[in-house]
Amino acid sequence: MASRFQPGAPFICSARIHNVNFPLPHLLTTEWLVPFNQEYEGERNAAGERHGHGRARLPNGDTYEGEYANGLRNGRGTYRFKNGARYIGEFSENKKHGQGIFMYPDGSKYEGEWVEDQRHGNGVYSYMNGDIYTGEWSSHYRHGQGTYLYAETGSKYVGGWVNGQQEGAAELIHLNHRYQGKFVNGNPIGSGKYVFDIGCEQHGEYTHVDQEKGEEEEEEEAVAITPKWKAKNITTLTLWTPAVEEPPPPPPPEEPPAAAEEEVPAPSVAEEPTEVGEPEAAEPTEDLSPSKEGEEEEEGSKEDQVDQVNTSLEEKEEESKESEEADTSKEE
């Protein structure tokens, strides 16, 4: 076999079999010839392990630059994924652990606490559609107390979360009104109230109504639930003090996904204020404190009733007078 090699040029081999020359695929480059230990550039300890500051290129194409300890990523560093994602922050035994910022390929970003490669503790997640969640996390899920701001409507959910879903006592704040009550699986349920900026509030109750399904949809397991508001009474403003319930512990963590394919929470929850708050709030606005026109109509109806009574009395008096005059004429 004959071979030709020049530094910095593709490595090309040719072979002779039965007096026929053919080139082998020139997919091999000088990188293939670099010894394995040269994938890392940096400090080492006495045992030859990566220790201190260094740079490395991983076999899958990812790169890391930062601190090492006894052969593992430990301390602060920057990990760049080949798909464009990037993590800048603290590591412990090759895992994201401590404070860090993760920038995803779609433009979303998480900045906060990490525990063993998962979002855990307090953090801020900025979604690609502009929504922002600020609050507590557990095992990669929104869990505990947090605030979700909807960029499209400006509405804001402030309250409890369980395994990524809105759950517990919460307040859904809109432009000129807000809803205060309890949520389960992202939907309001039970007693609650709408508070309006004009200085009154409407008390009522949310019930869940299952949507009717066609014959083809009966086989589907998921059932669409529509919250329905039932108003009870209107009062002046009162102080609302939500009872903060301790959320149940999250499920045991599964095998952590590859860092380059971290799950981005679906922004479908951003539609909740328009489905839950705004349409339902349009109903109580019509039943607020009576308007002046309503009072005038009531007064006018009362006056009409009085006029009708007076008219009937006058008619009776006239009839009695006519009967008396008829009797008098007969006597004459």
Short mmCIF file of C-alpha atoms in Angstrom, two decimals:
data_model
loop_
_atom_site.label_atom_id
_atom_site.label_comp_id
_atom_site.label_asym_id
_atom_site.label_seq_id
_atom_site.Cartn_x
_atom_site.Cartn_y
_atom_site.Cartn_z
CA MET A 1 0.00 0.00 0.00
CA ALA A 2 1.25 3.48 -0.86
CA SER A 3 0.32 6.62 1.04
CA ARG A 4 0.98 10.32 0.76
CA PHE A 5 0.59 12.77 3.64
CA GLN A 6 1.27 16.44 4.04
CA PRO A 7 0.66 18.39 7.27
CA GLY A 8 -2.64 20.25 7.11
CA ALA A 9 -3.81 18.38 3.99
CA PRO A 10 -6.40 15.59 3.74
CA PHE A 11 -4.94 12.16 4.37
CA ILE A 12 -5.34 10.15 1.18
CA CYS A 13 -4.51 6.48 0.77
CA SER A 14 -4.33 4.41 -2.36
CA ALA A 15 -4.02 0.66 -2.71
CA ARG A 16 -3.06 -1.73 -5.45
CA ILE A 17 -5.10 -4.88 -5.80
CA HIS A 18 -4.71 -7.05 -8.88
CA ASN A 19 -2.74 -4.27 -10.56
CA VAL A 20 -5.65 -1.82 -10.21
CA ASN A 21 -5.13 1.50 -8.40
CA PHE A 22 -8.13 3.05 -6.60
CA PRO A 23 -8.21 5.91 -4.05
CA LEU A 24 -9.69 5.30 -0.63
CA PRO A 25 -12.31 7.87 0.53
CA HIS A 26 -10.49 10.99 1.64
CA LEU A 27 -12.56 11.46 4.77
CA LEU A 28 -9.58 11.17 7.06
CA THR A 29 -7.87 14.42 8.00
CA THR A 30 -4.95 15.35 10.16
CA GLU A 31 -7.32 15.48 13.16
CA TRP A 32 -7.60 11.73 12.94
CA LEU A 33 -3.86 11.48 13.39
CA VAL A 34 -3.78 13.64 16.53
CA PRO A 35 -3.15 11.49 19.62
CA PHE A 36 -6.13 11.11 21.96
CA ASN A 37 -4.50 12.98 24.83
CA GLN A 38 -4.28 16.12 22.67
CA GLU A 39 -8.08 16.55 22.69
CA TYR A 40 -7.44 18.37 25.97
CA GLU A 41 -5.27 21.40 26.48
CA GLY A 42 -4.71 22.56 30.02
CA GLU A 43 -3.46 21.77 33.47
CA ARG A 44 -3.11 18.32 35.01
CA ASN A 45 -2.35 16.93 38.45
CA ALA A 46 0.42 14.54 39.45
CA ALA A 47 -1.71 11.57 38.40
CA GLY A 48 -2.06 12.97 34.89
CA GLU A 49 -5.76 13.85 35.35
CA ARG A 50 -7.29 17.05 34.06
CA HIS A 51 -7.02 19.43 36.98
CA GLY A 52 -7.25 23.22 36.95
CA HIS A 53 -8.13 25.27 33.89
CA GLY A 54 -8.38 23.60 30.52
CA ARG A 55 -10.10 23.25 27.15
CA ALA A 56 -11.49 20.06 25.67
CA ARG A 57 -13.31 18.83 22.58
CA LEU A 58 -15.65 15.92 23.24
CA PRO A 59 -16.08 13.01 20.80
CA ASN A 60 -19.66 14.17 19.98
CA GLY A 61 -18.43 17.59 18.84
CA ASP A 62 -19.28 19.57 22.00
CA THR A 63 -16.59 21.74 23.59
CA TYR A 64 -15.83 22.79 27.15
CA GLU A 65 -13.58 25.44 28.60
CA GLY A 66 -13.29 25.98 32.32
CA GLU A 67 -12.26 24.39 35.58
CA TYR A 68 -11.47 20.71 36.18
CA ALA A 69 -10.87 18.69 39.34
CA ASN A 70 -9.46 15.14 39.30
CA GLY A 71 -10.45 14.58 35.68
CA LEU A 72 -14.03 15.95 35.93
CA ARG A 73 -15.63 19.30 35.14
CA ASN A 74 -15.73 21.09 38.48
CA GLY A 75 -16.17 24.81 39.14
CA ARG A 76 -17.07 27.47 36.59
CA GLY A 77 -16.98 26.81 32.90
CA THR A 78 -18.61 27.21 29.50
CA TYR A 79 -20.06 24.21 27.69
CA ARG A 80 -20.98 24.66 24.03
CA PHE A 81 -23.21 22.10 22.32
CA LYS A 82 -22.81 21.38 18.63
CA ASN A 83 -26.51 22.26 18.06
CA GLY A 84 -25.90 25.86 19.17
CA ALA A 85 -26.97 25.62 22.82
CA ARG A 86 -24.65 26.98 25.48
CA TYR A 87 -24.32 26.71 29.27
CA ILE A 88 -22.28 29.17 31.31
CA GLY A 89 -22.05 28.50 35.01
CA GLU A 90 -21.03 26.10 37.74
CA PHE A 91 -20.30 22.38 37.44
CA SER A 92 -19.88 19.54 39.88
CA GLU A 93 -18.59 16.15 38.78
CA ASN A 94 -19.37 16.80 35.10
CA LYS A 95 -22.94 17.99 35.85
CA LYS A 96 -24.52 21.44 35.84
CA HIS A 97 -24.74 22.23 39.53
CA GLY A 98 -25.11 25.63 41.22
CA GLN A 99 -25.79 28.94 39.47
CA GLY A 100 -25.82 28.94 35.71
CA ILE A 101 -27.30 30.30 32.47
CA PHE A 102 -28.51 27.97 29.71
CA MET A 103 -29.20 29.43 26.27
CA TYR A 104 -31.27 27.13 24.06
CA PRO A 105 -31.07 26.92 20.25
CA ASP A 106 -34.59 28.37 19.82
CA GLY A 107 -33.64 31.57 21.67
CA SER A 108 -35.16 30.75 25.05
CA LYS A 109 -33.02 31.07 28.17
CA TYR A 110 -32.96 29.84 31.77
CA GLU A 111 -30.97 31.65 34.46
CA GLY A 112 -30.93 30.29 37.97
CA GLU A 113 -30.09 27.32 40.14
CA TRP A 114 -29.20 23.81 38.95
CA VAL A 115 -28.90 20.50 40.80
CA GLU A 116 -27.37 17.51 39.02
CA ASP A 117 -28.11 18.72 35.49
CA GLN A 118 -31.70 19.80 36.28
CA ARG A 119 -33.36 23.16 36.93
CA HIS A 120 -33.90 23.10 40.67
CA GLY A 121 -34.36 25.98 43.12
CA ASN A 122 -35.09 29.54 42.04
CA GLY A 123 -34.76 30.64 38.46
CA VAL A 124 -36.05 32.73 35.57
CA TYR A 125 -37.05 31.14 32.25
CA SER A 126 -37.52 33.42 29.22
CA TYR A 127 -39.46 31.62 26.48
CA MET A 128 -39.07 32.11 22.75
CA ASN A 129 -42.53 33.74 22.48
CA GLY A 130 -41.64 36.39 25.08
CA ASP A 131 -43.34 34.79 28.09
CA ILE A 132 -41.36 34.81 31.35
CA TYR A 133 -41.60 32.55 34.39
CA THR A 134 -39.95 33.64 37.63
CA GLY A 135 -40.06 31.36 40.66
CA GLU A 136 -39.31 27.97 42.10
CA TRP A 137 -38.26 24.82 40.23
CA SER A 138 -37.95 21.16 41.20
CA SER A 139 -36.45 18.40 39.06
CA HIS A 140 -36.76 20.44 35.85
CA TYR A 141 -40.42 21.43 36.54
CA ARG A 142 -42.02 24.70 37.66
CA HIS A 143 -42.87 23.67 41.22
CA GLY A 144 -43.72 25.81 44.25
CA GLN A 145 -44.51 29.52 44.09
CA GLY A 146 -43.98 31.42 40.88
CA THR A 147 -45.12 34.18 38.52
CA TYR A 148 -45.83 33.62 34.82
CA LEU A 149 -46.06 36.71 32.62
CA TYR A 150 -47.88 36.37 29.28
CA ALA A 151 -46.19 38.61 26.73
CA GLU A 152 -49.08 38.74 24.25
CA THR A 153 -51.82 39.88 26.65
CA GLY A 154 -49.83 41.35 29.54
CA SER A 155 -51.74 39.08 31.94
CA LYS A 156 -49.92 37.56 34.89
CA TYR A 157 -50.43 34.41 36.96
CA VAL A 158 -49.13 34.62 40.54
CA GLY A 159 -49.45 31.53 42.70
CA GLY A 160 -48.76 27.84 43.13
CA TRP A 161 -47.31 25.31 40.70
CA VAL A 162 -47.13 21.52 40.87
CA ASN A 163 -45.02 19.53 38.40
CA GLY A 164 -45.21 22.27 35.77
CA GLN A 165 -48.97 22.93 36.12
CA GLN A 166 -50.76 25.88 37.73
CA GLU A 167 -52.17 24.49 40.96
CA GLY A 168 -53.18 25.85 44.37
CA ALA A 169 -54.20 29.31 45.54
CA ALA A 170 -53.39 31.92 42.91
CA GLU A 171 -54.26 35.26 41.38
CA LEU A 172 -54.73 35.80 37.64
CA ILE A 173 -54.17 39.50 36.94
CA HIS A 174 -55.49 41.20 33.79
CA LEU A 175 -55.49 44.82 32.62
CA ASN A 176 -58.52 46.13 34.55
CA HIS A 177 -59.59 43.15 36.68
CA ARG A 178 -58.23 40.07 38.37
CA TYR A 179 -59.41 36.64 39.45
CA GLN A 180 -58.55 35.20 42.87
CA GLY A 181 -59.17 31.56 43.68
CA LYS A 182 -57.88 28.02 43.41
CA PHE A 183 -56.42 26.27 40.36
CA VAL A 184 -56.06 22.57 39.54
CA ASN A 185 -54.17 21.33 36.46
CA GLY A 186 -54.08 24.83 35.02
CA ASN A 187 -57.83 25.54 35.39
CA PRO A 188 -59.75 27.49 38.07
CA ILE A 189 -61.98 25.38 40.30
CA GLY A 190 -64.28 26.01 43.25
CA SER A 191 -65.06 29.29 44.98
CA GLY A 192 -63.37 32.48 43.88
CA LYS A 193 -63.98 36.08 42.99
CA TYR A 194 -63.38 38.67 40.28
CA VAL A 195 -62.03 41.99 41.52
CA PHE A 196 -62.66 45.02 39.30
CA ASP A 197 -60.74 48.29 39.31
CA ILE A 198 -63.99 50.27 39.52
CA GLY A 199 -64.20 49.31 43.20
CA CYS A 200 -66.31 46.16 43.48
CA GLU A 201 -65.92 42.42 43.27
CA GLN A 202 -68.11 39.54 42.15
CA HIS A 203 -68.14 36.29 44.09
CA GLY A 204 -68.96 32.98 42.51
CA GLU A 205 -67.82 29.48 41.74
CA TYR A 206 -66.08 27.68 38.89
CA THR A 207 -67.28 24.25 37.84
CA HIS A 208 -65.75 22.01 35.20
CA VAL A 209 -67.85 20.92 32.25
CA ASP A 210 -66.71 18.07 30.01
CA GLN A 211 -66.98 18.95 26.34
CA GLU A 212 -69.20 16.69 24.24
CA LYS A 213 -67.25 14.32 22.05
CA GLY A 214 -68.20 12.89 18.70
CA GLU A 215 -68.23 9.22 17.84
CA GLU A 216 -64.71 9.34 16.45
CA GLU A 217 -63.40 11.07 19.58
CA GLU A 218 -64.83 8.62 22.09
CA GLU A 219 -61.80 6.41 21.86
CA GLU A 220 -59.47 9.21 22.93
CA GLU A 221 -58.46 9.10 26.57
CA ALA A 222 -57.89 12.84 27.06
CA VAL A 223 -61.05 14.73 27.97
CA ALA A 224 -61.26 18.46 27.30
CA ILE A 225 -62.45 20.37 30.36
CA THR A 226 -64.04 23.79 30.15
CA PRO A 227 -64.30 25.87 33.36
CA LYS A 228 -67.72 27.54 33.75
CA TRP A 229 -68.26 30.56 36.01
CA LYS A 230 -71.41 30.84 38.13
CA ALA A 231 -71.86 34.26 39.72
CA LYS A 232 -73.46 34.60 43.15
CA ASN A 233 -73.27 38.13 44.56
CA ILE A 234 -71.50 41.49 44.25
CA THR A 235 -69.81 43.22 47.19
CA THR A 236 -67.40 46.02 47.93
CA LEU A 237 -63.66 45.32 47.96
CA THR A 238 -62.37 42.95 50.64
CA LEU A 239 -58.85 41.83 51.56
CA TRP A 240 -57.72 38.56 49.98
CA THR A 241 -55.11 36.48 51.80
CA PRO A 242 -54.37 33.27 49.89
CA ALA A 243 -53.55 30.18 51.90
CA VAL A 244 -50.21 28.92 50.62
CA GLU A 245 -50.38 25.14 50.46
CA GLU A 246 -47.23 23.07 50.58
CA PRO A 247 -46.95 21.44 47.13
CA PRO A 248 -46.58 17.66 47.04
CA PRO A 249 -43.11 16.33 46.31
CA PRO A 250 -42.32 15.96 42.61
CA PRO A 251 -42.05 12.49 41.06
CA PRO A 252 -38.66 10.78 41.23
CA PRO A 253 -36.37 12.21 38.54
CA GLU A 254 -36.00 10.16 35.41
CA GLU A 255 -32.79 9.64 33.56
CA PRO A 256 -31.56 13.18 32.73
CA PRO A 257 -31.88 13.91 29.00
CA ALA A 258 -28.91 14.78 26.92
CA ALA A 259 -27.94 18.35 27.66
CA ALA A 260 -28.13 19.26 24.00
CA GLU A 261 -31.79 18.19 23.90
CA GLU A 262 -33.10 19.83 27.05
CA GLU A 263 -36.88 20.01 27.09
CA VAL A 264 -38.37 23.44 26.55
CA PRO A 265 -41.71 23.85 28.37
CA ALA A 266 -44.57 24.25 25.93
CA PRO A 267 -45.94 27.79 25.88
CA SER A 268 -49.53 26.54 25.49
CA VAL A 269 -50.25 27.77 29.00
CA ALA A 270 -50.02 31.30 27.64
CA GLU A 271 -53.55 30.89 26.30
CA GLU A 272 -55.03 30.38 29.75
CA PRO A 273 -55.79 34.01 30.65
CA THR A 274 -57.85 34.50 27.49
CA GLU A 275 -59.78 31.28 28.11
CA VAL A 276 -60.14 31.57 31.86
CA GLY A 277 -60.16 35.20 32.82
CA GLU A 278 -61.16 37.59 30.09
CA PRO A 279 -64.24 35.89 28.55
CA GLU A 280 -65.61 34.94 31.94
CA ALA A 281 -64.98 38.41 33.29
CA ALA A 282 -67.14 39.88 30.53
CA GLU A 283 -70.20 38.31 32.14
CA PRO A 284 -70.01 39.96 35.58
CA THR A 285 -69.31 43.39 34.11
CA GLU A 286 -72.89 43.53 32.95
CA ASP A 287 -74.24 42.73 36.44
CA LEU A 288 -72.29 45.31 38.43
CA SER A 289 -73.87 48.10 40.53
CA PRO A 290 -77.14 49.45 38.95
CA SER A 291 -76.71 52.36 36.57
CA LYS A 292 -78.53 55.66 36.80
CA GLU A 293 -80.67 54.67 33.84
CA GLY A 294 -81.79 51.57 35.73
CA GLU A 295 -82.74 53.66 38.76
CA GLU A 296 -84.68 56.09 36.56
CA GLU A 297 -86.52 53.20 34.92
CA GLU A 298 -87.45 51.79 38.34
CA GLU A 299 -88.71 55.19 39.50
CA GLY A 300 -90.61 55.63 36.26
CA SER A 301 -92.26 52.23 36.65
CA LYS A 302 -93.32 53.13 40.20
CA GLU A 303 -94.82 56.43 39.01
CA ASP A 304 -96.69 54.57 36.25
CA GLN A 305 -98.16 52.23 38.82
CA VAL A 306 -99.32 55.17 40.97
CA ASP A 307 -100.84 56.86 37.91
CA GLN A 308 -102.70 53.70 37.03
CA VAL A 309 -104.14 53.45 40.56
CA ASN A 310 -105.18 57.11 40.53
CA THR A 311 -106.80 56.70 37.10
CA SER A 312 -108.80 53.68 38.24
CA LEU A 313 -110.01 55.56 41.32
CA GLU A 314 -111.12 58.54 39.20
CA GLU A 315 -112.99 56.23 36.83
CA LYS A 316 -114.83 54.62 39.72
CA GLU A 317 -115.79 58.04 41.12
CA GLU A 318 -117.15 59.12 37.73
CA GLU A 319 -119.17 55.91 37.43
CA SER A 320 -120.66 56.44 40.89
CA LYS A 321 -121.60 60.04 40.01
CA GLU A 322 -123.28 58.91 36.77
CA SER A 323 -125.28 56.25 38.62
CA GLU A 324 -126.43 58.82 41.21
CA GLU A 325 -127.53 61.24 38.49
CA ALA A 326 -129.44 58.45 36.73
CA ASP A 327 -131.26 57.58 39.96
CA THR A 328 -132.14 61.25 40.53
CA SER A 329 -133.60 61.64 37.03
CA LYS A 330 -135.77 58.56 37.54
CA GLU A 331 -137.19 59.92 40.80
CA GLU A 332 -138.14 63.19 39.07
#
